[in-house]
Coordinates of C-alpha atoms in Angstrom, one line a residue:
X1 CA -22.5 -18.1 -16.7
X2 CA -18.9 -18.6 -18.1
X3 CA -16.4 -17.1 -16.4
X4 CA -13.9 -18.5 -18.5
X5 CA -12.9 -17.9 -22.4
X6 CA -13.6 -21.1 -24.6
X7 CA -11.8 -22.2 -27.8
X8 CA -15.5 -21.5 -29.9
X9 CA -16.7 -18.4 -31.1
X10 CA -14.9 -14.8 -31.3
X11 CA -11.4 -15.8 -29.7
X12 CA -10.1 -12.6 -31.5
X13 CA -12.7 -10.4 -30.0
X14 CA -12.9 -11.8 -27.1
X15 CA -8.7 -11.5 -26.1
X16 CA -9.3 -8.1 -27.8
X17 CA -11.9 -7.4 -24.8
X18 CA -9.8 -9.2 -22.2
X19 CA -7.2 -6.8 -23.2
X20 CA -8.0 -3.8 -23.4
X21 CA -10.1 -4.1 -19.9
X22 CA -6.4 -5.6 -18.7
X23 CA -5.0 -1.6 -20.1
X24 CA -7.5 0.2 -18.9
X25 CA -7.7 -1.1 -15.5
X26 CA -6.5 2.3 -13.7
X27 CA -8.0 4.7 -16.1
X28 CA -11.6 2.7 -15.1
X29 CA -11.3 3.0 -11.4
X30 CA -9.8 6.6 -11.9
X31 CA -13.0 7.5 -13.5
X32 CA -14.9 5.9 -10.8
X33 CA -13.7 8.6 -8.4
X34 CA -16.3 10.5 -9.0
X35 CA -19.4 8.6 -8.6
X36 CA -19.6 8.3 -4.5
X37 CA -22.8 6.4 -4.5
X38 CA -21.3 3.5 -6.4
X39 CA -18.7 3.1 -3.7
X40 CA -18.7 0.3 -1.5
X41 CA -17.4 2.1 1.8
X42 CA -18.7 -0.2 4.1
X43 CA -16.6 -2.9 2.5
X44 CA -13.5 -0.8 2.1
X45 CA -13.7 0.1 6.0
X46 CA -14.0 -3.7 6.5
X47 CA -10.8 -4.0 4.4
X48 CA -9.1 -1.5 7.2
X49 CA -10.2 -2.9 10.1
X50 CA -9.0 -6.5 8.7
X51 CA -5.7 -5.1 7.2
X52 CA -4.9 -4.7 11.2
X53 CA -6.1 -7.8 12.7
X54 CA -6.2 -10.2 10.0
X55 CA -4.6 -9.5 7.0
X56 CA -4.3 -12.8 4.9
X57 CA -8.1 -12.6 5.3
X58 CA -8.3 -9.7 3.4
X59 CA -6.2 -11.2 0.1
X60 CA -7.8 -14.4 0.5
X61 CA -10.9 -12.3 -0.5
X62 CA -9.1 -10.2 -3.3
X63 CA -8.5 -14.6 -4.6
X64 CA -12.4 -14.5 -4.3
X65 CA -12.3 -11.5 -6.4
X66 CA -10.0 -12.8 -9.3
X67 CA -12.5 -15.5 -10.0
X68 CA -15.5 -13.4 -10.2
X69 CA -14.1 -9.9 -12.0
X70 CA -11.2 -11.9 -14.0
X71 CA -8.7 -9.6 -12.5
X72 CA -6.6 -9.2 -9.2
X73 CA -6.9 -5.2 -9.0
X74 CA -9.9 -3.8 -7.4
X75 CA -12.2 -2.4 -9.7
X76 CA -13.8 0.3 -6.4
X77 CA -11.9 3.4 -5.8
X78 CA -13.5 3.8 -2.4
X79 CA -10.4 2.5 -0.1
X80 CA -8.4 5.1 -1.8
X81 CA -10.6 7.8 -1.2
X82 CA -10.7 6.9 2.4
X83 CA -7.2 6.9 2.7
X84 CA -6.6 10.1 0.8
X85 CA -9.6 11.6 3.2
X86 CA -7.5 10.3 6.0
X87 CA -4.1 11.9 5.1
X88 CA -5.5 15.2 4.9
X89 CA -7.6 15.1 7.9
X90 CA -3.9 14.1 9.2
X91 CA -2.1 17.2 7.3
X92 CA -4.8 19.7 8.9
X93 CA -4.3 18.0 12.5
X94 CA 0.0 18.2 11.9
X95 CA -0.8 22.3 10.4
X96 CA -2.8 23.2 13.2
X97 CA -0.7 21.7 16.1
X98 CA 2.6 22.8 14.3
X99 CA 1.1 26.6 12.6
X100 CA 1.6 26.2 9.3
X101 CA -0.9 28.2 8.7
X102 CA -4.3 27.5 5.4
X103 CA -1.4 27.5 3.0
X104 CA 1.2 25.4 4.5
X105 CA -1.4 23.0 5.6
X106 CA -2.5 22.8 2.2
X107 CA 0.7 22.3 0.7
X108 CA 1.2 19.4 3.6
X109 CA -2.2 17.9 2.3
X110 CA -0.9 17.7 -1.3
X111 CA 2.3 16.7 0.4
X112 CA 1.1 14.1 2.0
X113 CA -1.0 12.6 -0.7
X114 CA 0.3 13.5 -3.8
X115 CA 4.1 12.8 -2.7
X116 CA 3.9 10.1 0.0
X117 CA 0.6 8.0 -1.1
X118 CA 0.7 8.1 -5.0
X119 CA 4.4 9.1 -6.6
X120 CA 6.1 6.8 -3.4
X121 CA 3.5 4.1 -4.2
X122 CA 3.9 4.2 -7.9
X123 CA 7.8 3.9 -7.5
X124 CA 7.0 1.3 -5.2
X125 CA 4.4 -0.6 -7.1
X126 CA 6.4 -0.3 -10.1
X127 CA 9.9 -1.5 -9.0
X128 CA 7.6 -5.1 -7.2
X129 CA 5.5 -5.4 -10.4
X130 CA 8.9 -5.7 -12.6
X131 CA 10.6 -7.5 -10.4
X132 CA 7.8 -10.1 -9.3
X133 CA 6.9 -10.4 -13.2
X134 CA 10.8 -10.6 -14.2
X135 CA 12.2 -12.7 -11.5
X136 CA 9.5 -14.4 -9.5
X137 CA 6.9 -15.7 -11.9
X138 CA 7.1 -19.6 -12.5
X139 CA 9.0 -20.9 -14.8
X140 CA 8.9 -17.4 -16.2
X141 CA 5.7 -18.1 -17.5
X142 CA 4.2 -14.7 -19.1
X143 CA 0.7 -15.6 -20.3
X144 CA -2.1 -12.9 -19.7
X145 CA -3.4 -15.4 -16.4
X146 CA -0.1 -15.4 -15.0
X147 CA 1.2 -11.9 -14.7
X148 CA 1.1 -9.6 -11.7
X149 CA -1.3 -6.3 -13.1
X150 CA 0.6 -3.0 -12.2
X151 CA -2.6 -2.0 -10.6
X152 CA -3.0 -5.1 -8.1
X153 CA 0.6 -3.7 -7.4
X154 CA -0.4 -0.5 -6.7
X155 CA -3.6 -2.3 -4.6
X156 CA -0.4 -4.0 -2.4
X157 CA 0.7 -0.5 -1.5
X158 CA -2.4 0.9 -0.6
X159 CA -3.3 -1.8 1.5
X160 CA 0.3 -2.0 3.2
X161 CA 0.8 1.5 3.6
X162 CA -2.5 2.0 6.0
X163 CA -0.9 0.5 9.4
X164 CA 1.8 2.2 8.1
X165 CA -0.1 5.7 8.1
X166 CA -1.7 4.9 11.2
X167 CA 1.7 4.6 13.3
X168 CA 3.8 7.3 11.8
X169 CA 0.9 9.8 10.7
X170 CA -1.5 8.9 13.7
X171 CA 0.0 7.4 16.6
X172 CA 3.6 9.3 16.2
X173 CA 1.5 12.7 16.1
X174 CA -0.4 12.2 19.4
X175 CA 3.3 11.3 21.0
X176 CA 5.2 13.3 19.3
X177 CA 6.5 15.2 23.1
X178 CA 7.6 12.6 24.1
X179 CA 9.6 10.9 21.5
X180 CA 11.5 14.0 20.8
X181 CA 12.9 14.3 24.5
X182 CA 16.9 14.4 24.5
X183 CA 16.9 10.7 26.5
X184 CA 17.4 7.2 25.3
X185 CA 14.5 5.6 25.9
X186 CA 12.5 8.1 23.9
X187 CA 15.0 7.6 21.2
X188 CA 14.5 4.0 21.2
X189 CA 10.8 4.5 20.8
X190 CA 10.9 6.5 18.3
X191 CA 13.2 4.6 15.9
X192 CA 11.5 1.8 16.7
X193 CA 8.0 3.2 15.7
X194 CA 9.6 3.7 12.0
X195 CA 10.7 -0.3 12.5
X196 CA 7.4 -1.5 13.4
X197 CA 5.9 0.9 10.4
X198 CA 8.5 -0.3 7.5
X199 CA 8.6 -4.1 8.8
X200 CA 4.8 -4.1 8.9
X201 CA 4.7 -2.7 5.0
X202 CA 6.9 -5.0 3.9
X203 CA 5.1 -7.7 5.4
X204 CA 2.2 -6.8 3.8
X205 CA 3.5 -6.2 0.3
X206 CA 4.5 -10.1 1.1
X207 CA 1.1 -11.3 1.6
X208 CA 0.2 -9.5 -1.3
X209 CA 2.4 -11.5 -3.8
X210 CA 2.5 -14.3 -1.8
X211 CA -1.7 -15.0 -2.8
X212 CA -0.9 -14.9 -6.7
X213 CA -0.4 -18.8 -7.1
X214 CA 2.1 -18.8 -10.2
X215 CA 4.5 -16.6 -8.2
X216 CA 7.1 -18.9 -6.7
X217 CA 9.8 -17.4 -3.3
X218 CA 8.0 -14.6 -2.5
X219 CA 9.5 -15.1 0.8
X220 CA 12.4 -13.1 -1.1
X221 CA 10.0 -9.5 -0.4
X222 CA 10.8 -10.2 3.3
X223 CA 14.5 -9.9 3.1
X224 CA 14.2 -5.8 3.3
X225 CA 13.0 -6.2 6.9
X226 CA 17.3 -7.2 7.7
X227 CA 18.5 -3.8 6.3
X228 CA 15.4 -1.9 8.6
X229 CA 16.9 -3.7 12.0
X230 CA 20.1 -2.7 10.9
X231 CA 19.2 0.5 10.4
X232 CA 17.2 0.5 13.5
X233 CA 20.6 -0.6 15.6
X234 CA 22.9 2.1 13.5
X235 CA 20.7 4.9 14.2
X236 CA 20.1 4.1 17.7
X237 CA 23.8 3.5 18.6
X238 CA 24.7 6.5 17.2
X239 CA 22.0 8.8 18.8
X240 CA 19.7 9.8 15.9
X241 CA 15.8 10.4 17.0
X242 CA 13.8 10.0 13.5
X243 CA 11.2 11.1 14.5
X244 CA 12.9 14.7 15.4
X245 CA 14.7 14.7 12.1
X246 CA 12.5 13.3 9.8
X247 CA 9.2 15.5 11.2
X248 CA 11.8 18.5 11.3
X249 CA 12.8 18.1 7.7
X250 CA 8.8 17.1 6.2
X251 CA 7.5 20.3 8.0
X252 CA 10.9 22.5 8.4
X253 CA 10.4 22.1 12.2
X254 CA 12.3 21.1 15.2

């Protein structure tokens, strides 16, 4: 089998095919959403667990992947429908500890999927797909095998915003008593949480790029990490708790 296009035969058609499958890479995992039994679950939990412990191993697979689909995105909706799954089984826990009642906890479902998962991701994967393809590709090279899809971008997000949803939407809800208490050291904590959180996405929007061979200084992704310790010290020094204000403003609670 040929994994690769040759110089003989249909080159029109066959860059024709390579293209349009390029296009329609979201709109064919979209309509893979509904077809459950087609979904590798197993593998996507594997994904998870990995994304924690060992997350180069995890894009060293998605290399794997490249050679044998002939694109970087995945091509299997199920790690997005886990994660969606697990931000509303997040949004009912917050409603029902916080009585928001079937309608606000809805609205904090769409909330938190809708707003925080897909339009914060597509900003996200949007603004790293331009710049990595503008700025970061080799020699500015801009052949079909050497630019970053706006899907595998998207894929980046996903897989960094998981440890992220695990601290802030998991770990930061089972302590929330004790990271709003009126002391320092809760303070501390809780700022430092949202550190952790931010500095591990980043991170792992780094590993991300950094797998795509023809992108050169992707060391350059890292440098948002400065402005989150910063941040961290400002907010500390001057006695802002995040996790009060920021769960006070997403749920109108304090």
């Amino acid at each position: 089998m040929e994994l690769l296009p040759t110089t003989k035969g249909n080159n029109s058609d066959s860059g024709t095919s390579r293209r349009y499958r390029r296009s329609s890479s979201v709109p064919l995992i979209l309509t893979r959403l509904v077809r459950f039994p087609q979904m590798d679950f197993e593998f996507a939990l594997w994904q998870m667990a990995y994304l924690l412990i060992a997350p180069r191993r995890v894009y060293r697979n998605i290399y794997y992947h490249k050679q044998t689909k002939n694109q970087w995105a995945r091509d299997d909706p199920a790690f997005l429908v886990l994660l969606a799954s697990l931000l509303c089984l997040s949004a009912v826990a917050w409603g029902l500890v916080i009585g928001l009642g079937m309608i606000g906890i809805l609205r904090a479902m769409l909330f938190m999927v809708i707003v925080d998962f897909v339009l914060v991701g597509s900003i996200v994967a949007t603004f790293t797909w331009f710049v990595t393809n503008k700025f970061l590709c080799q020699n500015n090279i801009m052949t079909n095998d050497q630019r970053v899809e706006w899907a595998y971008a998207f894929d980046i997000h996903c897989n960094s915003f998981f440890p992220l949803f695990l601290i802030l939407y998991i770990v930061q809800f089972f302590f929330l008593p004790l990271l709003i208490k009126t002391n320092w050291i809760c303070l501390i904590t809780s700022n430092f949480i949202y550190l952790v959180s931010m500095t591990w996405y980043c991170y792992g929007t780094f590993l991300g790029f950094n797998v795509l061979p023809f992108l050169v200084h992707t060391e350059l992704l890292l440098y948002p990490i400065i402005s989150f310790a910063i941040g961290f010290i400002l907010l500390s020094v001057f006695g802002i708790n995040l996790s009060e204000n920021v769960i006070g403003f997403y749920f109108g609670w304090s």
